[in-house]
Amino acid sequence: MGRKASSASDIEVRVQPRIGDNSIHPLEMGSGPPQRQPSDAEAGILSGEVMPFRRWRPWLVPAFIVANVLLFAITMFVNNCPRNSISCVASFLGRFSFQPLKENPLLGPSSNTLEKMGALDVSKVVHGHQGWRLVTCAWLHAGVVHVLANMLSLLFIGIRLEQEFGFVRIGPLYIISGLGGSLLSALFIQSSISVGASGALFGLLGGMLSELITNWSIYANKVAALLTLVFIIVINLAVGVLPHVDNFAHIGGFISGFLLGFVLLIRPQFGWISQQNHSPSYHTGPTKRKHRLYQYILWIAAAIFLIVGFTVGMIMVFRGVNGNDHCSWCHYLSCVPTSRWSCNSSATYCSASQEGSQLNLTCEGGSDRSQSYALPNATSDRIKELCSQLCS
């Protein structure tokens, strides 16, 4: 899950790990009364299989994947590299060709095109009242490499979750987690534009973790499953400290998904399901509760944290609050500078002058590179494109 910054090199991609087939099986419930032939659902409970829970036919996650790919194709159509750039990669694709690799190594559009399509630009959210960018940025991608990596991750993680819990639960989990990632990103990364489904994908991972915790009593091999899932999450978050990776979107999406998992992915206890599948005369013990007390406590606490967190986050973002002013060390959560790379994500600026049919550009902010172009009537969008290529 990834983000694309306004400078040419500030393009990042986060590839989610593929979740393997390490299934988590419910605890065995023991054998039932011998005098009665159990139904299929009861047989599933008694044998320890996941029979009492409905298996859903996934369609929403595939629709999300199609939507992301389609939006990327539309973005490339709008980008129209041959018209707006001096050189293009894979020029045989016509207006679907890619920006120069120096500007976008992920084989994709320019930052200016992404901005027009709805990338997260904090200044436009705050001063231009374009709050919709907090949602649209999660559906845009910086390049072919970016969209393929994220959609493969969504395919392996999302399909499995939708099969287990259905579209009614997984849809909100994905979308709200994406919004949570955008909110935290907007609070701490304000010098570049951002795109990518990273926050939503990390939200699915967070939901998987909280689902395991809140349904702890119905799973076997739970400790091994928990350690494996935590290891995967830690590795992914650790990669986020590399430069040009918006780890705040990852963290925000993960926290949102983790809390949403307690609310949306709660499972009833097998004892309660067993009693529901039997006739009243079949019950031999006390009535089982649908959920355990700790599940209710986690549900209420998570709901409160979600409401308060999103409300406070929205208020802070639209008031233009910069989270770095209140947390001097938080920027290390997204990038740790080393001798091999810098965490500088400042925007690219140029000074432009038009002399007849000649456009002169000079980079600002530490670089003295300049270039002249034979463009009689260059538009502001065209100047931004050339500036990005010159100063990257």
mmCIF file of C-alpha atoms in Angstrom:
data_model
loop_
_atom_site.group_PDB
_atom_site.id
_atom_site.type_symbol
_atom_site.label_atom_id
_atom_site.label_comp_id
_atom_site.label_asym_id
_atom_site.label_seq_id
_atom_site.Cartn_x
_atom_site.Cartn_y
_atom_site.Cartn_z
ATOM 1 C CA MET A 1 0.000 0.000 0.000
ATOM 2 C CA GLY A 2 1.498 3.158 -1.213
ATOM 3 C CA ARG A 3 1.728 6.853 -1.606
ATOM 4 C CA LYS A 4 3.052 9.202 -4.259
ATOM 5 C CA ALA A 5 4.679 12.457 -3.338
ATOM 6 C CA SER A 6 4.674 15.648 -5.348
ATOM 7 C CA SER A 7 8.334 15.400 -6.246
ATOM 8 C CA ALA A 8 9.393 12.965 -8.893
ATOM 9 C CA SER A 9 11.274 10.645 -6.580
ATOM 10 C CA ASP A 10 8.638 10.757 -3.887
ATOM 11 C CA ILE A 11 6.736 7.808 -5.248
ATOM 12 C CA GLU A 12 6.309 4.781 -3.061
ATOM 13 C CA VAL A 13 4.615 1.460 -3.151
ATOM 14 C CA ARG A 14 3.737 -0.882 -0.361
ATOM 15 C CA VAL A 15 3.260 -4.513 -1.209
ATOM 16 C CA GLN A 16 1.180 -6.415 1.289
ATOM 17 C CA PRO A 17 2.338 -9.926 2.169
ATOM 18 C CA ARG A 18 0.383 -12.798 0.733
ATOM 19 C CA ILE A 19 -1.526 -14.583 3.414
ATOM 20 C CA GLY A 20 -0.868 -18.305 3.200
ATOM 21 C CA ASP A 21 -3.095 -21.239 3.965
ATOM 22 C CA ASN A 22 -2.381 -21.492 7.691
ATOM 23 C CA SER A 23 -6.011 -22.072 8.608
ATOM 24 C CA ILE A 24 -7.292 -21.485 12.121
ATOM 25 C CA HIS A 25 -9.709 -24.196 13.185
ATOM 26 C CA PRO A 26 -12.305 -23.938 15.942
ATOM 27 C CA LEU A 27 -11.952 -25.981 19.078
ATOM 28 C CA GLU A 28 -13.621 -29.354 19.000
ATOM 29 C CA MET A 29 -16.902 -29.377 20.848
ATOM 30 C CA GLY A 30 -17.105 -33.073 21.786
ATOM 31 C CA SER A 31 -19.686 -35.630 20.725
ATOM 32 C CA GLY A 32 -23.438 -35.146 21.009
ATOM 33 C CA PRO A 33 -26.168 -37.424 22.311
ATOM 34 C CA PRO A 34 -26.018 -40.784 20.482
ATOM 35 C CA GLN A 35 -29.759 -41.238 20.167
ATOM 36 C CA ARG A 36 -30.190 -38.530 17.518
ATOM 37 C CA GLN A 37 -28.704 -38.143 14.039
ATOM 38 C CA PRO A 38 -27.235 -34.621 13.843
ATOM 39 C CA SER A 39 -28.004 -32.248 11.012
ATOM 40 C CA ASP A 40 -25.292 -30.958 8.674
ATOM 41 C CA ALA A 41 -24.810 -27.802 10.748
ATOM 42 C CA GLU A 42 -24.669 -29.788 13.980
ATOM 43 C CA ALA A 43 -22.248 -32.249 12.444
ATOM 44 C CA GLY A 44 -19.995 -29.340 11.547
ATOM 45 C CA ILE A 45 -20.026 -28.109 15.121
ATOM 46 C CA LEU A 46 -19.359 -31.544 16.576
ATOM 47 C CA SER A 47 -16.487 -32.291 14.215
ATOM 48 C CA GLY A 48 -14.722 -28.959 14.816
ATOM 49 C CA GLU A 49 -15.220 -27.596 11.261
ATOM 50 C CA VAL A 50 -16.371 -24.093 10.467
ATOM 51 C CA MET A 51 -19.799 -25.338 9.410
ATOM 52 C CA PRO A 52 -22.067 -23.120 11.551
ATOM 53 C CA PHE A 53 -20.747 -19.952 9.948
ATOM 54 C CA ARG A 54 -22.037 -19.131 6.510
ATOM 55 C CA ARG A 55 -19.548 -19.114 3.652
ATOM 56 C CA TRP A 56 -20.136 -16.094 1.437
ATOM 57 C CA ARG A 57 -19.583 -15.858 -2.284
ATOM 58 C CA PRO A 58 -17.160 -12.918 -2.684
ATOM 59 C CA TRP A 59 -18.123 -10.206 -5.141
ATOM 60 C CA LEU A 60 -17.397 -6.890 -3.427
ATOM 61 C CA VAL A 61 -13.622 -7.318 -3.161
ATOM 62 C CA PRO A 62 -13.382 -8.318 -6.854
ATOM 63 C CA ALA A 63 -15.477 -5.228 -7.623
ATOM 64 C CA PHE A 64 -13.019 -3.106 -5.607
ATOM 65 C CA ILE A 65 -10.143 -4.562 -7.627
ATOM 66 C CA VAL A 66 -11.882 -3.839 -10.933
ATOM 67 C CA ALA A 67 -12.674 -0.288 -9.793
ATOM 68 C CA ASN A 68 -9.051 0.395 -8.841
ATOM 69 C CA VAL A 69 -7.719 -0.941 -12.137
ATOM 70 C CA LEU A 70 -10.348 0.973 -14.121
ATOM 71 C CA LEU A 71 -9.552 4.213 -12.299
ATOM 72 C CA PHE A 72 -5.868 3.719 -13.031
ATOM 73 C CA ALA A 73 -6.650 3.312 -16.734
ATOM 74 C CA ILE A 74 -8.742 6.490 -16.652
ATOM 75 C CA THR A 75 -5.905 8.294 -14.881
ATOM 76 C CA MET A 76 -3.472 7.271 -17.616
ATOM 77 C CA PHE A 77 -5.954 8.418 -20.277
ATOM 78 C CA VAL A 78 -6.217 11.823 -18.591
ATOM 79 C CA ASN A 79 -2.437 11.988 -18.142
ATOM 80 C CA ASN A 80 -1.783 11.840 -21.916
ATOM 81 C CA CYS A 81 2.011 11.758 -21.650
ATOM 82 C CA PRO A 82 2.762 12.411 -25.370
ATOM 83 C CA ARG A 83 0.958 15.718 -25.169
ATOM 84 C CA ASN A 84 2.332 16.941 -21.844
ATOM 85 C CA SER A 85 5.875 15.547 -21.703
ATOM 86 C CA ILE A 86 8.939 15.668 -23.893
ATOM 87 C CA SER A 87 9.573 11.927 -23.649
ATOM 88 C CA CYS A 88 7.465 8.970 -22.536
ATOM 89 C CA VAL A 89 8.004 5.331 -21.608
ATOM 90 C CA ALA A 90 6.253 2.759 -23.843
ATOM 91 C CA SER A 91 5.276 5.456 -26.327
ATOM 92 C CA PHE A 92 3.564 2.823 -28.509
ATOM 93 C CA LEU A 93 0.691 2.943 -25.990
ATOM 94 C CA GLY A 94 -0.196 6.430 -27.169
ATOM 95 C CA ARG A 95 -1.867 8.574 -24.548
ATOM 96 C CA PHE A 96 -1.666 5.610 -22.141
ATOM 97 C CA SER A 97 2.147 5.727 -22.186
ATOM 98 C CA PHE A 98 4.006 6.412 -18.947
ATOM 99 C CA GLN A 99 5.907 9.390 -17.614
ATOM 100 C CA PRO A 100 9.728 9.234 -17.831
ATOM 101 C CA LEU A 101 11.213 6.822 -15.297
ATOM 102 C CA LYS A 102 13.153 9.665 -13.717
ATOM 103 C CA GLU A 103 9.849 11.305 -12.865
ATOM 104 C CA ASN A 104 7.859 8.168 -12.027
ATOM 105 C CA PRO A 105 9.779 4.870 -11.736
ATOM 106 C CA LEU A 106 6.555 2.963 -11.061
ATOM 107 C CA LEU A 107 5.350 3.328 -14.672
ATOM 108 C CA GLY A 108 2.503 5.732 -14.138
ATOM 109 C CA PRO A 109 1.172 9.274 -14.517
ATOM 110 C CA SER A 110 2.537 12.575 -13.309
ATOM 111 C CA SER A 111 1.882 13.959 -9.846
ATOM 112 C CA ASN A 112 -0.059 16.793 -11.448
ATOM 113 C CA THR A 113 -2.472 14.316 -13.062
ATOM 114 C CA LEU A 114 -2.952 12.484 -9.775
ATOM 115 C CA GLU A 115 -3.677 15.780 -8.088
ATOM 116 C CA LYS A 116 -6.364 16.549 -10.655
ATOM 117 C CA MET A 117 -7.862 13.071 -10.233
ATOM 118 C CA GLY A 118 -8.274 13.427 -6.469
ATOM 119 C CA ALA A 119 -4.980 12.718 -4.707
ATOM 120 C CA LEU A 120 -4.706 13.749 -1.072
ATOM 121 C CA ASP A 121 -3.443 17.332 -0.983
ATOM 122 C CA VAL A 122 -3.764 18.718 2.537
ATOM 123 C CA SER A 123 -3.738 22.351 1.420
ATOM 124 C CA LYS A 124 -6.725 21.719 -0.858
ATOM 125 C CA VAL A 125 -8.540 19.797 1.875
ATOM 126 C CA VAL A 126 -8.042 22.584 4.413
ATOM 127 C CA HIS A 127 -8.189 25.746 2.317
ATOM 128 C CA GLY A 128 -10.111 24.489 -0.710
ATOM 129 C CA HIS A 129 -12.751 22.612 1.308
ATOM 130 C CA GLN A 130 -12.090 19.468 -0.720
ATOM 131 C CA GLY A 131 -12.604 16.908 2.003
ATOM 132 C CA TRP A 132 -13.594 14.304 -0.584
ATOM 133 C CA ARG A 133 -9.890 13.859 -1.311
ATOM 134 C CA LEU A 134 -9.584 11.933 1.957
ATOM 135 C CA VAL A 135 -11.635 9.193 0.281
ATOM 136 C CA THR A 136 -10.679 9.421 -3.396
ATOM 137 C CA CYS A 137 -6.922 9.187 -2.754
ATOM 138 C CA ALA A 138 -7.334 5.564 -1.630
ATOM 139 C CA TRP A 139 -8.666 4.612 -5.081
ATOM 140 C CA LEU A 140 -5.796 6.095 -7.090
ATOM 141 C CA HIS A 141 -2.380 4.578 -7.751
ATOM 142 C CA ALA A 142 0.991 5.934 -8.779
ATOM 143 C CA GLY A 143 1.840 3.373 -11.431
ATOM 144 C CA VAL A 144 1.462 -0.110 -12.865
ATOM 145 C CA VAL A 145 3.809 -1.579 -10.251
ATOM 146 C CA HIS A 146 1.866 0.185 -7.514
ATOM 147 C CA VAL A 147 -1.604 -0.925 -8.575
ATOM 148 C CA LEU A 148 -0.544 -4.511 -9.262
ATOM 149 C CA ALA A 149 1.120 -4.889 -5.861
ATOM 150 C CA ASN A 150 -1.840 -3.458 -3.973
ATOM 151 C CA MET A 151 -4.464 -5.373 -5.932
ATOM 152 C CA LEU A 152 -2.640 -8.674 -5.482
ATOM 153 C CA SER A 153 -2.569 -7.975 -1.762
ATOM 154 C CA LEU A 154 -6.272 -7.141 -1.785
ATOM 155 C CA LEU A 155 -6.980 -10.306 -3.761
ATOM 156 C CA PHE A 156 -5.263 -12.626 -1.290
ATOM 157 C CA ILE A 157 -6.406 -10.875 1.897
ATOM 158 C CA GLY A 158 -9.789 -9.438 0.954
ATOM 159 C CA ILE A 159 -11.272 -12.441 -0.847
ATOM 160 C CA ARG A 160 -10.630 -14.688 2.122
ATOM 161 C CA LEU A 161 -12.135 -12.213 4.586
ATOM 162 C CA GLU A 162 -15.236 -11.672 2.436
ATOM 163 C CA GLN A 163 -15.751 -15.431 2.209
ATOM 164 C CA GLU A 164 -15.709 -15.627 5.997
ATOM 165 C CA PHE A 165 -17.668 -12.493 6.939
ATOM 166 C CA GLY A 166 -19.526 -11.271 3.864
ATOM 167 C CA PHE A 167 -19.593 -7.989 1.974
ATOM 168 C CA VAL A 168 -21.712 -6.156 4.583
ATOM 169 C CA ARG A 169 -18.837 -6.320 7.066
ATOM 170 C CA ILE A 170 -15.756 -6.274 4.849
ATOM 171 C CA GLY A 171 -16.925 -3.341 2.706
ATOM 172 C CA PRO A 172 -17.135 -0.865 5.619
ATOM 173 C CA LEU A 173 -13.941 -2.304 7.101
ATOM 174 C CA TYR A 174 -12.028 -1.567 3.901
ATOM 175 C CA ILE A 175 -13.474 1.884 3.196
ATOM 176 C CA ILE A 176 -13.381 3.247 6.758
ATOM 177 C CA SER A 177 -9.828 1.968 7.252
ATOM 178 C CA GLY A 178 -8.788 3.818 4.104
ATOM 179 C CA LEU A 179 -10.314 6.992 5.509
ATOM 180 C CA GLY A 180 -8.510 6.464 8.811
ATOM 181 C CA GLY A 181 -5.206 6.130 6.978
ATOM 182 C CA SER A 182 -5.882 9.335 5.043
ATOM 183 C CA LEU A 183 -6.692 11.255 8.224
ATOM 184 C CA LEU A 184 -3.463 10.335 9.982
ATOM 185 C CA SER A 185 -1.471 10.971 6.809
ATOM 186 C CA ALA A 186 -3.068 14.407 6.430
ATOM 187 C CA LEU A 187 -2.090 15.297 9.993
ATOM 188 C CA PHE A 188 1.597 14.433 9.640
ATOM 189 C CA ILE A 189 2.543 14.557 5.937
ATOM 190 C CA GLN A 190 1.539 17.897 4.486
ATOM 191 C CA SER A 191 4.287 18.692 1.984
ATOM 192 C CA SER A 192 3.298 16.200 -0.715
ATOM 193 C CA ILE A 193 0.296 14.637 -2.371
ATOM 194 C CA SER A 194 -0.564 11.016 -1.644
ATOM 195 C CA VAL A 195 -2.396 8.150 -3.303
ATOM 196 C CA GLY A 196 -2.816 4.436 -2.686
ATOM 197 C CA ALA A 197 -4.869 1.750 -0.994
ATOM 198 C CA SER A 198 -2.285 1.093 1.715
ATOM 199 C CA GLY A 199 -4.435 2.346 4.570
ATOM 200 C CA ALA A 200 -7.363 0.161 3.551
ATOM 201 C CA LEU A 201 -5.142 -2.902 3.126
ATOM 202 C CA PHE A 202 -3.541 -2.417 6.534
ATOM 203 C CA GLY A 203 -7.062 -2.042 7.889
ATOM 204 C CA LEU A 204 -7.829 -5.568 6.689
ATOM 205 C CA LEU A 205 -4.725 -6.830 8.498
ATOM 206 C CA GLY A 206 -5.778 -4.978 11.627
ATOM 207 C CA GLY A 207 -9.251 -6.472 11.359
ATOM 208 C CA MET A 208 -7.768 -9.962 11.093
ATOM 209 C CA LEU A 209 -5.830 -9.388 14.310
ATOM 210 C CA SER A 210 -8.762 -8.045 16.339
ATOM 211 C CA GLU A 211 -11.027 -10.790 14.963
ATOM 212 C CA LEU A 212 -8.638 -13.400 16.314
ATOM 213 C CA ILE A 213 -8.543 -11.663 19.697
ATOM 214 C CA THR A 214 -12.279 -11.097 20.120
ATOM 215 C CA ASN A 215 -13.124 -14.641 18.951
ATOM 216 C CA TRP A 216 -10.244 -16.127 20.926
ATOM 217 C CA SER A 217 -12.269 -18.793 22.713
ATOM 218 C CA ILE A 218 -13.548 -20.489 19.527
ATOM 219 C CA TYR A 219 -10.188 -21.035 17.845
ATOM 220 C CA ALA A 220 -7.561 -23.736 18.189
ATOM 221 C CA ASN A 221 -3.846 -23.144 17.549
ATOM 222 C CA LYS A 222 -4.590 -19.557 18.480
ATOM 223 C CA VAL A 223 -1.186 -18.639 19.929
ATOM 224 C CA ALA A 224 0.686 -19.765 16.814
ATOM 225 C CA ALA A 225 -1.804 -17.930 14.604
ATOM 226 C CA LEU A 226 -1.484 -14.766 16.697
ATOM 227 C CA LEU A 227 2.314 -14.784 16.606
ATOM 228 C CA THR A 228 2.332 -15.363 12.843
ATOM 229 C CA LEU A 229 -0.101 -12.525 12.183
ATOM 230 C CA VAL A 230 1.734 -10.123 14.487
ATOM 231 C CA PHE A 231 5.021 -10.953 12.758
ATOM 232 C CA ILE A 232 3.524 -10.181 9.342
ATOM 233 C CA ILE A 233 2.120 -6.868 10.566
ATOM 234 C CA VAL A 234 5.375 -5.800 12.247
ATOM 235 C CA ILE A 235 7.409 -6.566 9.126
ATOM 236 C CA ASN A 236 5.052 -4.521 6.959
ATOM 237 C CA LEU A 237 5.080 -1.563 9.328
ATOM 238 C CA ALA A 238 8.879 -1.757 9.606
ATOM 239 C CA VAL A 239 9.231 -1.454 5.830
ATOM 240 C CA GLY A 240 7.216 1.753 6.139
ATOM 241 C CA VAL A 241 10.163 3.613 7.713
ATOM 242 C CA LEU A 242 11.915 3.628 4.325
ATOM 243 C CA PRO A 243 11.934 6.968 2.491
ATOM 244 C CA HIS A 244 8.979 8.015 0.330
ATOM 245 C CA VAL A 245 6.664 5.543 2.074
ATOM 246 C CA ASP A 246 3.689 7.081 3.880
ATOM 247 C CA ASN A 247 3.756 4.917 6.988
ATOM 248 C CA PHE A 248 1.239 7.198 8.695
ATOM 249 C CA ALA A 249 -1.370 5.937 6.224
ATOM 250 C CA HIS A 250 -0.374 2.398 7.140
ATOM 251 C CA ILE A 251 -0.588 3.083 10.870
ATOM 252 C CA GLY A 252 -3.869 4.993 10.602
ATOM 253 C CA GLY A 253 -5.443 2.282 8.485
ATOM 254 C CA PHE A 254 -4.202 -0.471 10.775
ATOM 255 C CA ILE A 255 -5.530 1.198 13.940
ATOM 256 C CA SER A 256 -8.881 1.867 12.277
ATOM 257 C CA GLY A 257 -9.177 -1.703 11.022
ATOM 258 C CA PHE A 258 -8.077 -3.109 14.382
ATOM 259 C CA LEU A 259 -10.843 -1.238 16.202
ATOM 260 C CA LEU A 260 -13.413 -1.988 13.504
ATOM 261 C CA GLY A 261 -12.629 -5.687 13.779
ATOM 262 C CA PHE A 262 -13.920 -5.763 17.354
ATOM 263 C CA VAL A 263 -17.171 -4.154 16.162
ATOM 264 C CA LEU A 264 -17.774 -5.848 12.802
ATOM 265 C CA LEU A 265 -16.117 -9.261 13.024
ATOM 266 C CA ILE A 266 -17.420 -10.567 16.346
ATOM 267 C CA ARG A 267 -18.488 -14.246 16.282
ATOM 268 C CA PRO A 268 -21.096 -15.999 18.472
ATOM 269 C CA GLN A 269 -19.960 -18.813 20.733
ATOM 270 C CA PHE A 270 -20.261 -22.378 19.429
ATOM 271 C CA GLY A 271 -22.239 -23.449 22.481
ATOM 272 C CA TRP A 272 -24.930 -20.887 21.650
ATOM 273 C CA ILE A 273 -24.948 -21.950 17.987
ATOM 274 C CA SER A 274 -25.320 -25.585 18.995
ATOM 275 C CA GLN A 275 -28.362 -24.790 21.109
ATOM 276 C CA GLN A 276 -29.911 -22.750 18.291
ATOM 277 C CA ASN A 277 -29.599 -25.723 15.936
ATOM 278 C CA HIS A 278 -31.324 -28.108 18.366
ATOM 279 C CA SER A 279 -34.952 -28.246 19.369
ATOM 280 C CA PRO A 280 -35.744 -26.942 22.888
ATOM 281 C CA SER A 281 -36.323 -30.508 24.145
ATOM 282 C CA TYR A 282 -32.796 -31.388 23.056
ATOM 283 C CA HIS A 283 -31.170 -28.960 25.529
ATOM 284 C CA THR A 284 -29.689 -30.749 28.504
ATOM 285 C CA GLY A 285 -27.749 -27.930 30.182
ATOM 286 C CA PRO A 286 -28.074 -24.226 30.972
ATOM 287 C CA THR A 287 -28.733 -21.770 28.139
ATOM 288 C CA LYS A 288 -25.517 -20.563 26.550
ATOM 289 C CA ARG A 289 -24.831 -16.886 25.977
ATOM 290 C CA LYS A 290 -24.360 -15.715 22.403
ATOM 291 C CA HIS A 291 -21.240 -13.719 23.247
ATOM 292 C CA ARG A 292 -18.876 -13.680 26.160
ATOM 293 C CA LEU A 293 -18.531 -10.696 28.472
ATOM 294 C CA TYR A 294 -15.082 -9.739 27.179
ATOM 295 C CA GLN A 295 -16.490 -9.573 23.639
ATOM 296 C CA TYR A 296 -19.094 -7.022 24.719
ATOM 297 C CA ILE A 297 -16.449 -4.994 26.553
ATOM 298 C CA LEU A 298 -14.143 -4.940 23.521
ATOM 299 C CA TRP A 299 -17.070 -4.039 21.241
ATOM 300 C CA ILE A 300 -18.100 -1.039 23.359
ATOM 301 C CA ALA A 301 -14.539 0.187 23.937
ATOM 302 C CA ALA A 302 -13.640 -0.079 20.241
ATOM 303 C CA ALA A 303 -16.817 1.738 19.164
ATOM 304 C CA ILE A 304 -16.065 4.600 21.565
ATOM 305 C CA PHE A 305 -12.451 4.911 20.417
ATOM 306 C CA LEU A 306 -13.556 4.889 16.773
ATOM 307 C CA ILE A 307 -16.152 7.628 17.198
ATOM 308 C CA VAL A 308 -13.898 9.834 19.307
ATOM 309 C CA GLY A 309 -10.830 9.223 17.138
ATOM 310 C CA PHE A 310 -12.498 9.990 13.815
ATOM 311 C CA THR A 311 -14.298 13.036 15.222
ATOM 312 C CA VAL A 312 -11.130 14.538 16.698
ATOM 313 C CA GLY A 313 -9.129 13.624 13.593
ATOM 314 C CA MET A 314 -11.616 15.300 11.254
ATOM 315 C CA ILE A 315 -11.672 18.464 13.344
ATOM 316 C CA MET A 316 -7.874 18.661 13.477
ATOM 317 C CA VAL A 317 -7.454 18.079 9.737
ATOM 318 C CA PHE A 318 -10.006 20.673 8.656
ATOM 319 C CA ARG A 319 -8.511 23.188 11.087
ATOM 320 C CA GLY A 320 -5.148 22.723 9.434
ATOM 321 C CA VAL A 321 -3.378 21.235 12.458
ATOM 322 C CA ASN A 322 0.101 19.881 11.760
ATOM 323 C CA GLY A 323 0.694 16.851 13.953
ATOM 324 C CA ASN A 324 4.460 17.341 13.804
ATOM 325 C CA ASP A 325 4.085 20.567 15.797
ATOM 326 C CA HIS A 326 2.739 18.545 18.723
ATOM 327 C CA CYS A 327 4.956 15.476 18.349
ATOM 328 C CA SER A 328 8.596 16.189 17.577
ATOM 329 C CA TRP A 329 9.564 12.542 17.097
ATOM 330 C CA CYS A 330 6.533 11.217 15.216
ATOM 331 C CA HIS A 331 8.099 11.814 11.813
ATOM 332 C CA TYR A 332 10.461 8.918 12.539
ATOM 333 C CA LEU A 333 7.460 6.591 12.343
ATOM 334 C CA SER A 334 7.299 7.230 8.606
ATOM 335 C CA CYS A 335 10.959 7.654 7.687
ATOM 336 C CA VAL A 336 14.236 7.066 9.520
ATOM 337 C CA PRO A 337 17.145 8.953 7.883
ATOM 338 C CA THR A 338 20.412 7.094 7.350
ATOM 339 C CA SER A 339 23.682 7.668 5.525
ATOM 340 C CA ARG A 340 22.118 5.982 2.480
ATOM 341 C CA TRP A 341 18.965 8.083 2.152
ATOM 342 C CA SER A 342 17.320 11.305 3.228
ATOM 343 C CA CYS A 343 13.798 11.807 4.499
ATOM 344 C CA ASN A 344 13.419 15.209 2.897
ATOM 345 C CA SER A 345 10.048 15.345 1.140
ATOM 346 C CA SER A 346 9.922 19.006 0.236
ATOM 347 C CA ALA A 347 7.918 19.966 -2.818
ATOM 348 C CA THR A 348 9.499 20.918 -6.141
ATOM 349 C CA TYR A 349 9.355 24.564 -7.208
ATOM 350 C CA CYS A 350 10.447 26.360 -10.358
ATOM 351 C CA SER A 351 10.646 29.932 -11.540
ATOM 352 C CA ALA A 352 9.295 30.372 -15.054
ATOM 353 C CA SER A 353 9.631 33.135 -17.606
ATOM 354 C CA GLN A 354 8.137 33.349 -21.090
ATOM 355 C CA GLU A 355 10.120 35.148 -23.801
ATOM 356 C CA GLY A 356 8.177 34.987 -27.028
ATOM 357 C CA SER A 357 7.936 31.320 -27.988
ATOM 358 C CA GLN A 358 10.572 30.234 -25.453
ATOM 359 C CA LEU A 359 9.811 29.059 -21.900
ATOM 360 C CA ASN A 360 12.636 29.265 -19.356
ATOM 361 C CA LEU A 361 12.513 27.217 -16.164
ATOM 362 C CA THR A 362 14.883 27.333 -13.182
ATOM 363 C CA CYS A 363 14.722 25.004 -10.188
ATOM 364 C CA GLU A 364 14.460 26.557 -6.743
ATOM 365 C CA GLY A 365 15.208 25.236 -3.292
ATOM 366 C CA GLY A 366 18.905 24.336 -3.544
ATOM 367 C CA SER A 367 19.132 23.302 -7.188
ATOM 368 C CA ASP A 368 20.245 25.740 -9.876
ATOM 369 C CA ARG A 369 19.294 23.621 -12.872
ATOM 370 C CA SER A 370 17.603 25.484 -15.684
ATOM 371 C CA GLN A 371 16.225 24.601 -19.087
ATOM 372 C CA SER A 372 14.650 26.373 -22.046
ATOM 373 C CA TYR A 373 11.731 24.950 -24.030
ATOM 374 C CA ALA A 374 10.208 25.942 -27.355
ATOM 375 C CA LEU A 375 6.671 26.444 -26.052
ATOM 376 C CA PRO A 376 4.874 29.602 -27.161
ATOM 377 C CA ASN A 377 1.851 29.354 -24.850
ATOM 378 C CA ALA A 378 2.631 26.957 -22.007
ATOM 379 C CA THR A 379 -0.221 26.295 -19.598
ATOM 380 C CA SER A 380 0.294 26.104 -15.842
ATOM 381 C CA ASP A 381 -0.214 22.334 -15.951
ATOM 382 C CA ARG A 382 2.429 21.997 -18.653
ATOM 383 C CA ILE A 383 4.857 24.099 -16.605
ATOM 384 C CA LYS A 384 4.305 21.878 -13.561
ATOM 385 C CA GLU A 385 5.033 18.790 -15.636
ATOM 386 C CA LEU A 386 8.288 20.220 -17.002
ATOM 387 C CA CYS A 387 9.302 21.496 -13.564
ATOM 388 C CA SER A 388 8.843 18.065 -12.065
ATOM 389 C CA GLN A 389 10.959 16.462 -14.784
ATOM 390 C CA LEU A 390 13.711 19.104 -14.557
ATOM 391 C CA CYS A 391 14.114 19.267 -10.789
ATOM 392 C CA SER A 392 13.618 15.639 -9.840
#
